[in-house]
Coordinates of C-alpha atoms and ligand atoms in Angstrom, one line a residue:
M963 CA 51.3 12.9 32.9
G964 CA 52.4 9.5 34.3
E965 CA 54.9 10.9 36.8
R966 CA 54.1 11.6 40.5
L967 CA 54.8 15.1 41.5
T968 CA 55.0 16.7 44.9
C969 CA 54.9 20.5 45.2
I970 CA 55.4 22.8 48.1
G971 CA 53.3 26.0 47.8
I972 CA 53.7 29.3 49.6
E973 CA 50.8 31.7 50.0
S974 CA 51.4 35.3 51.3
T975 CA 49.3 37.6 49.1
A976 CA 47.4 39.3 52.0
H977 CA 46.5 38.2 55.6
T978 CA 47.5 34.6 55.5
F979 CA 51.0 33.1 55.4
G980 CA 50.5 29.5 54.3
I981 CA 52.6 26.5 53.4
G982 CA 50.9 23.6 51.7
I983 CA 52.3 20.4 50.2
V984 CA 50.4 18.5 47.6
K985 CA 51.0 15.3 45.7
Y986 CA 49.6 14.2 42.4
H987 CA 48.6 11.8 40.9
P988 CA 46.2 11.0 42.6
F989 CA 45.6 14.4 44.3
Q990 CA 46.6 14.2 47.9
I991 CA 47.2 16.9 50.6
L992 CA 50.3 16.1 52.6
C993 CA 50.4 19.2 54.8
D994 CA 48.6 22.5 55.4
V995 CA 50.2 25.1 57.7
R996 CA 48.7 28.5 58.2
R997 CA 49.5 31.6 60.2
V998 CA 46.9 34.4 59.9
Y999 CA 47.6 38.1 60.5
R1000 CA 44.9 39.9 62.5
P1001 CA 45.3 43.7 62.5
V1002 CA 45.0 45.3 65.9
S1003 CA 42.8 48.1 64.4
G1004 CA 41.4 48.9 61.0
G1005 CA 41.9 46.8 57.9
I1006 CA 45.1 45.1 56.6
H1007 CA 48.2 47.3 56.8
P1008 CA 50.5 45.9 54.0
S1009 CA 53.8 46.5 55.8
E1010 CA 52.5 45.1 59.1
A1011 CA 51.1 42.0 57.4
A1012 CA 54.5 41.5 55.7
R1013 CA 56.2 41.8 59.0
H1014 CA 53.8 39.2 60.4
H1015 CA 54.7 36.9 57.5
I1016 CA 58.5 37.4 58.0
E1017 CA 58.1 36.6 61.7
K1018 CA 56.0 33.4 61.1
A1019 CA 57.8 32.1 58.0
V1020 CA 60.5 30.0 59.9
E1021 CA 58.1 28.4 62.4
A1022 CA 55.6 27.6 59.5
L1023 CA 58.4 26.0 57.5
E1024 CA 59.6 24.0 60.5
E1025 CA 56.1 22.8 61.0
A1026 CA 55.8 21.7 57.4
M1027 CA 59.2 20.0 57.6
S1028 CA 58.1 18.1 60.7
R1029 CA 55.3 16.5 58.6
V1030 CA 56.9 16.0 55.2
D1031 CA 60.5 15.4 54.3
L1032 CA 61.4 18.1 51.8
K1033 CA 63.5 15.6 49.9
Q1034 CA 60.2 14.4 48.4
V1035 CA 59.5 17.8 46.9
D1036 CA 59.8 18.2 43.1
I1037 CA 58.4 21.7 42.6
V1038 CA 58.5 24.9 44.6
A1039 CA 55.5 27.2 44.0
F1040 CA 54.6 30.6 45.4
A1041 CA 51.7 33.0 44.9
R1042 CA 53.2 35.6 42.5
G1043 CA 50.1 37.8 42.5
P1044 CA 47.7 39.5 42.6
G1045 CA 48.1 40.8 46.1
L1046 CA 49.9 43.3 48.3
G1047 CA 53.5 43.9 47.2
P1048 CA 55.2 43.8 50.6
C1049 CA 53.4 40.6 51.5
L1050 CA 54.0 38.9 48.1
R1051 CA 57.7 39.5 48.4
V1052 CA 58.0 37.5 51.7
G1053 CA 56.6 34.4 50.1
A1054 CA 58.6 34.9 46.9
A1055 CA 61.8 35.2 48.9
L1056 CA 61.2 32.0 50.8
A1057 CA 60.3 30.2 47.6
R1058 CA 63.4 31.3 45.8
M1059 CA 65.5 30.2 48.7
L1060 CA 63.8 26.8 48.8
S1061 CA 64.1 26.3 45.1
L1062 CA 67.9 27.0 45.2
K1063 CA 68.5 24.9 48.3
L1064 CA 66.4 21.9 47.1
E1065 CA 67.6 22.4 43.5
K1066 CA 64.0 22.1 42.3
P1067 CA 62.1 24.3 39.7
L1068 CA 60.4 27.5 40.8
V1069 CA 56.9 28.2 39.7
G1070 CA 55.0 31.5 40.3
V1071 CA 51.2 31.1 40.3
N1072 CA 48.2 33.3 40.2
H1073 CA 46.2 33.5 43.5
A1074 CA 42.8 33.7 41.9
A1075 CA 43.4 30.7 39.6
S1076 CA 44.6 28.8 42.7
H1077 CA 41.3 29.5 44.5
I1078 CA 39.4 28.1 41.6
N1079 CA 41.5 25.0 41.0
I1080 CA 41.6 23.9 44.6
A1081 CA 37.8 24.1 44.4
R1082 CA 37.8 22.0 41.3
A1083 CA 40.2 19.4 42.7
L1084 CA 38.1 19.0 45.9
T1085 CA 34.8 18.8 44.1
R1086 CA 35.8 17.2 40.8
A1087 CA 33.8 19.8 39.0
I1088 CA 34.5 19.2 35.3
D1089 CA 32.8 22.2 33.6
P1090 CA 31.6 24.6 36.2
V1091 CA 30.6 28.3 36.4
V1092 CA 32.7 29.7 39.2
L1093 CA 31.7 32.5 41.6
Y1094 CA 35.0 33.9 42.9
V1095 CA 34.2 36.0 46.0
S1096 CA 36.9 37.3 48.4
G1097 CA 38.2 40.4 50.1
G1098 CA 39.6 41.8 46.8
N1099 CA 37.5 40.1 44.1
T1100 CA 34.0 39.5 42.9
Q1101 CA 33.8 37.8 39.6
V1102 CA 31.8 35.2 37.7
I1103 CA 34.3 33.1 35.8
Y1104 CA 34.2 30.3 33.3
A1105 CA 37.3 28.2 32.4
S1106 CA 36.7 27.5 28.7
E1107 CA 39.1 25.7 26.4
G1108 CA 42.4 27.3 27.0
K1109 CA 41.4 30.5 28.8
Y1110 CA 39.6 31.9 31.8
V1111 CA 36.6 34.1 30.7
I1112 CA 35.3 36.7 33.1
L1113 CA 31.5 36.8 32.5
G1114 CA 30.6 39.3 35.2
E1115 CA 32.3 41.2 38.0
T1116 CA 31.8 44.0 40.5
E1117 CA 31.8 47.5 39.1
D1118 CA 33.2 48.9 42.3
I1119 CA 34.1 47.1 45.5
A1120 CA 34.4 43.3 46.2
V1121 CA 31.7 41.7 48.3
G1122 CA 34.3 40.8 51.0
N1123 CA 35.3 44.4 51.1
L1124 CA 31.7 45.4 51.5
I1125 CA 31.5 43.0 54.5
D1126 CA 34.8 44.0 56.0
V1127 CA 34.3 47.8 55.7
F1128 CA 30.8 47.6 57.1
A1129 CA 32.0 45.4 59.9
R1130 CA 34.7 47.8 60.8
K1131 CA 32.3 50.7 60.9
A1132 CA 29.9 48.6 63.1
G1133 CA 32.8 47.9 65.4
L1134 CA 32.9 44.1 64.7
G1135 CA 36.6 43.8 63.9
F1136 CA 38.5 42.3 61.0
P1137 CA 37.8 40.1 59.1
G1138 CA 34.1 40.9 59.2
G1139 CA 32.8 37.8 57.5
P1140 CA 32.4 35.3 60.3
K1141 CA 31.0 37.9 62.8
V1142 CA 28.5 39.3 60.2
M1143 CA 27.4 35.7 59.5
E1144 CA 26.9 35.0 63.2
L1145 CA 24.9 38.2 63.8
A1146 CA 22.8 37.7 60.6
S1147 CA 21.6 34.3 61.9
K1148 CA 19.9 36.1 64.8
S1149 CA 17.6 38.3 62.6
R1150 CA 14.8 37.8 60.1
R1151 CA 14.1 41.5 59.5
L1152 CA 15.0 42.5 55.9
L1153 CA 15.7 46.2 55.4
K1154 CA 15.5 47.6 51.9
L1155 CA 19.0 48.1 50.6
P1156 CA 20.2 49.0 47.0
Y1157 CA 20.0 45.9 44.8
S1158 CA 22.3 46.6 41.9
V1159 CA 22.6 44.1 39.1
K1160 CA 23.5 45.1 35.5
G1161 CA 23.6 42.1 33.2
M1162 CA 26.1 39.9 34.8
N1163 CA 27.8 42.7 36.8
V1164 CA 27.1 43.9 40.3
S1165 CA 27.8 47.0 42.3
F1166 CA 28.1 47.2 46.1
S1167 CA 29.2 50.8 46.9
G1168 CA 25.6 52.1 47.2
M1169 CA 24.7 49.4 49.6
L1170 CA 27.8 50.1 51.7
T1171 CA 27.1 53.8 51.9
M1172 CA 23.5 53.1 53.0
L1173 CA 24.6 50.5 55.6
E1174 CA 27.2 52.8 57.0
G1175 CA 24.5 55.4 57.5
L1176 CA 22.3 52.9 59.3
V1177 CA 25.0 51.8 61.9
G1178 CA 23.8 52.9 65.3
K1179 CA 20.2 53.5 64.0
E1180 CA 19.1 50.0 63.3
P1181 CA 20.0 46.8 65.3
V1182 CA 23.3 45.4 64.0
E1183 CA 21.8 41.9 63.6
D1184 CA 19.2 43.3 61.1
L1185 CA 21.9 45.2 59.2
C1186 CA 24.0 42.0 58.9
F1187 CA 21.0 39.9 57.8
S1188 CA 19.9 42.5 55.2
L1189 CA 23.5 42.9 53.9
Q1190 CA 23.8 39.1 53.4
E1191 CA 20.4 38.5 51.9
T1192 CA 20.7 41.4 49.4
A1193 CA 24.4 41.0 48.4
F1194 CA 24.2 37.2 48.2
S1195 CA 20.9 37.3 46.2
M1196 CA 22.7 39.6 43.7
L1197 CA 25.6 37.2 43.4
I1198 CA 23.4 34.2 43.0
E1199 CA 21.3 36.0 40.3
V1200 CA 24.3 36.8 38.2
S1201 CA 25.8 33.3 38.6
E1202 CA 22.5 31.8 37.5
R1203 CA 22.4 34.0 34.5
A1204 CA 25.9 32.8 33.5
M1205 CA 24.9 29.2 33.9
A1206 CA 21.7 29.7 31.8
M1207 CA 23.6 31.5 29.1
L1208 CA 26.3 28.7 28.8
G1209 CA 24.0 25.8 29.5
V1210 CA 26.3 24.8 32.4
K1211 CA 25.1 22.4 35.0
E1212 CA 27.8 22.7 37.7
F1213 CA 28.4 25.6 40.0
I1214 CA 31.2 26.2 42.5
I1215 CA 32.2 29.1 44.8
A1216 CA 35.9 30.0 45.4
G1217 CA 37.4 32.5 47.7
G1218 CA 37.0 33.5 51.4
V1219 CA 33.4 34.7 51.2
G1220 CA 32.4 31.1 50.2
A1221 CA 32.9 30.2 53.9
N1222 CA 29.5 31.8 54.4
A1223 CA 26.9 29.2 55.2
R1224 CA 24.0 31.4 53.9
L1225 CA 25.7 32.0 50.6
R1226 CA 26.3 28.3 50.1
Q1227 CA 22.7 27.5 51.1
M1228 CA 21.4 30.0 48.4
A1229 CA 23.8 28.4 45.9
G1230 CA 22.4 25.0 46.6
K1231 CA 18.9 26.1 46.3
M1232 CA 19.5 27.9 43.0
C1233 CA 21.1 24.9 41.5
E1234 CA 18.4 22.5 42.7
E1235 CA 15.8 24.7 41.0
R1236 CA 17.5 24.6 37.7
N1237 CA 18.5 21.0 37.8
A1238 CA 22.1 21.7 38.3
V1239 CA 24.6 20.8 41.0
F1240 CA 26.2 23.1 43.5
K1241 CA 29.5 21.4 44.4
D1242 CA 30.6 22.3 48.0
Y1243 CA 33.8 21.3 49.8
P1244 CA 35.3 21.7 53.3
I1245 CA 35.0 25.4 54.3
E1246 CA 38.7 25.7 55.4
Y1247 CA 39.6 25.6 51.7
Y1248 CA 37.6 28.6 50.7
A1249 CA 40.0 30.9 52.7
D1250 CA 43.6 31.6 51.6
N1251 CA 45.9 28.7 52.1
G1252 CA 49.2 27.2 50.8
V1253 CA 47.6 24.0 49.6
M1254 CA 45.9 25.8 46.7
I1255 CA 49.2 27.4 45.7
A1256 CA 50.9 24.0 45.7
W1257 CA 48.1 22.5 43.6
E1258 CA 48.3 25.3 41.1
G1259 CA 52.1 24.9 41.1
I1260 CA 51.6 21.3 39.9
I1261 CA 49.1 22.4 37.2
Q1262 CA 51.4 25.2 35.9
Y1263 CA 54.4 23.0 35.9
M1264 CA 52.5 20.4 33.8
L1265 CA 51.7 23.2 31.4
G1266 CA 55.4 24.0 31.1
E1267 CA 55.7 27.1 33.3
K1268 CA 59.0 27.6 35.2
L1269 CA 60.8 30.7 36.4
N1270 CA 64.4 31.6 36.7
V1271 CA 65.1 33.0 40.1
E1272 CA 66.4 36.3 38.6
D1273 CA 63.1 36.7 36.6
S1274 CA 60.8 35.9 39.5
M1275 CA 59.7 39.3 40.7
V1276 CA 56.1 39.4 42.1
K1277 CA 53.2 40.7 40.0
P1278 CA 50.8 42.6 42.4
R1279 CA 48.2 43.2 39.6
W1280 CA 48.3 39.9 37.7
R1281 CA 45.0 39.2 36.1
I1282 CA 43.5 35.7 35.8
V1283 CA 42.7 36.3 32.1
D1284 CA 46.5 36.2 31.5
V1285 CA 46.8 32.7 33.0
K1286 CA 46.3 29.3 31.4
P1287 CA 43.6 27.1 33.0
P1288 CA 44.4 23.4 33.6
P1289 CA 44.4 21.0 30.6
S1290 CA 40.9 19.6 29.9
G1291 CA 40.5 16.2 31.4
L1292 CA 42.5 16.9 34.5
Y1293 CA 39.5 16.6 36.8
E1294 CA 37.9 13.7 35.1
N1295 CA 39.9 10.9 36.7
Ligands
ATP216 P1 41.8 37.6 47.3 O1 43.2 38.0 46.8 O2 41.4 36.3 46.8 O3 40.8 38.7 47.2 P2 41.6 37.7 50.2 O4 42.8 38.4 50.7 O5 40.4 38.4 50.2 O6 42.1 37.1 48.8 P3 40.3 35.2 51.2 O7 40.7 34.4 52.3 O8 40.1 34.6 49.9 O9 41.4 36.4 51.1 O10 38.9 36.0 51.6 C1 38.9 36.9 52.7 C2 37.5 37.5 52.7 O11 36.5 36.5 53.1 C3 37.3 38.6 53.8 O12 36.6 39.7 53.2 C4 36.4 37.9 54.9 O13 35.6 38.8 55.6 C5 35.6 37.0 54.0 N1 35.0 35.9 54.8 C6 35.6 35.0 55.6 N2 34.7 34.2 56.3 C7 33.5 34.7 55.9 C8 32.1 34.3 56.2 N3 31.9 33.3 57.0 N4 31.2 35.0 55.6 C9 31.4 36.0 54.7 N5 32.6 36.4 54.4 C10 33.7 35.7 55.0
FE2_217 FE1 42.1 34.9 48.4

């Protein structure tokens, strides 16, 4: 592991087209360029988002090249999945082109593992329970020796999806997270919503149905507050159960919903009460970005992963359990 590696990473799984460049060792972010697609109406339209990425790819690459000389790059990584097929293919095409042009190895990485590992790199968490919460995922994960283990997950929709669908129904636009957080801070009135925890699994569809029915009948601030308090309490309860079961003393959150201040506050409190540590990091790295793809590219390259361009098709349904976690010891120095 003595060599110094520089990786360019391309993220394009959903709403964000991102290019990040990371150097290791030591871990250093050299550049972080993002272009975010905002739908005019409704949620994400895959083909529209893909068109956005195509339109922004060149200027994003030019911006990255104005910061870092690509001659420094040793590895080209892209988010291979999971994600929206048309969006994934934009990032994959750019990565293949760069890999051929720069004559550097191509590495396809898993978006979920990338969220987790950027959190670990920024916090130096060595043995954490991870709550992965985003628009498409809600999982409690532990990276044990050699594999990721999913300890709990949603039985229906992701928490980010609950927030986004509710927000759309309430006319708050997409993505709903930041707006819901802002409105929630203006209320202290807790409405009773379905609290659904089964072991280490959660379920949000009942809560969504009820919230949708209350739009226009109750003040939107109270709905946002109640959604956050109820959904986040469920998530913190299952995370705490996982930590207790494993005897783990570190907790991190990964994925876009982690940008929520109230969720992170609850996480801090839970850890304090059980003599554990919630490891937080700058909120811009909770959301999708190219830096996390570049870092995961370095990890997977060190683990021996490499793709031939002709075998590099995207994997829209790639599960994290089929991915190797970083070698133990990586975050200890
Ligand atoms: P994944 O493939 O990991 O599911 P994603 O496409 O959902 O990725 P992320 O950037 O990881 O992308 O997460 C986006 C989600 O985060 C959206 O559902 C958005 O509403 C939510 N979000 C963003 N900011 C906040 C916030 N402040 N509070 C709550 N949720 C937030
Ligand atoms: Fe994501």
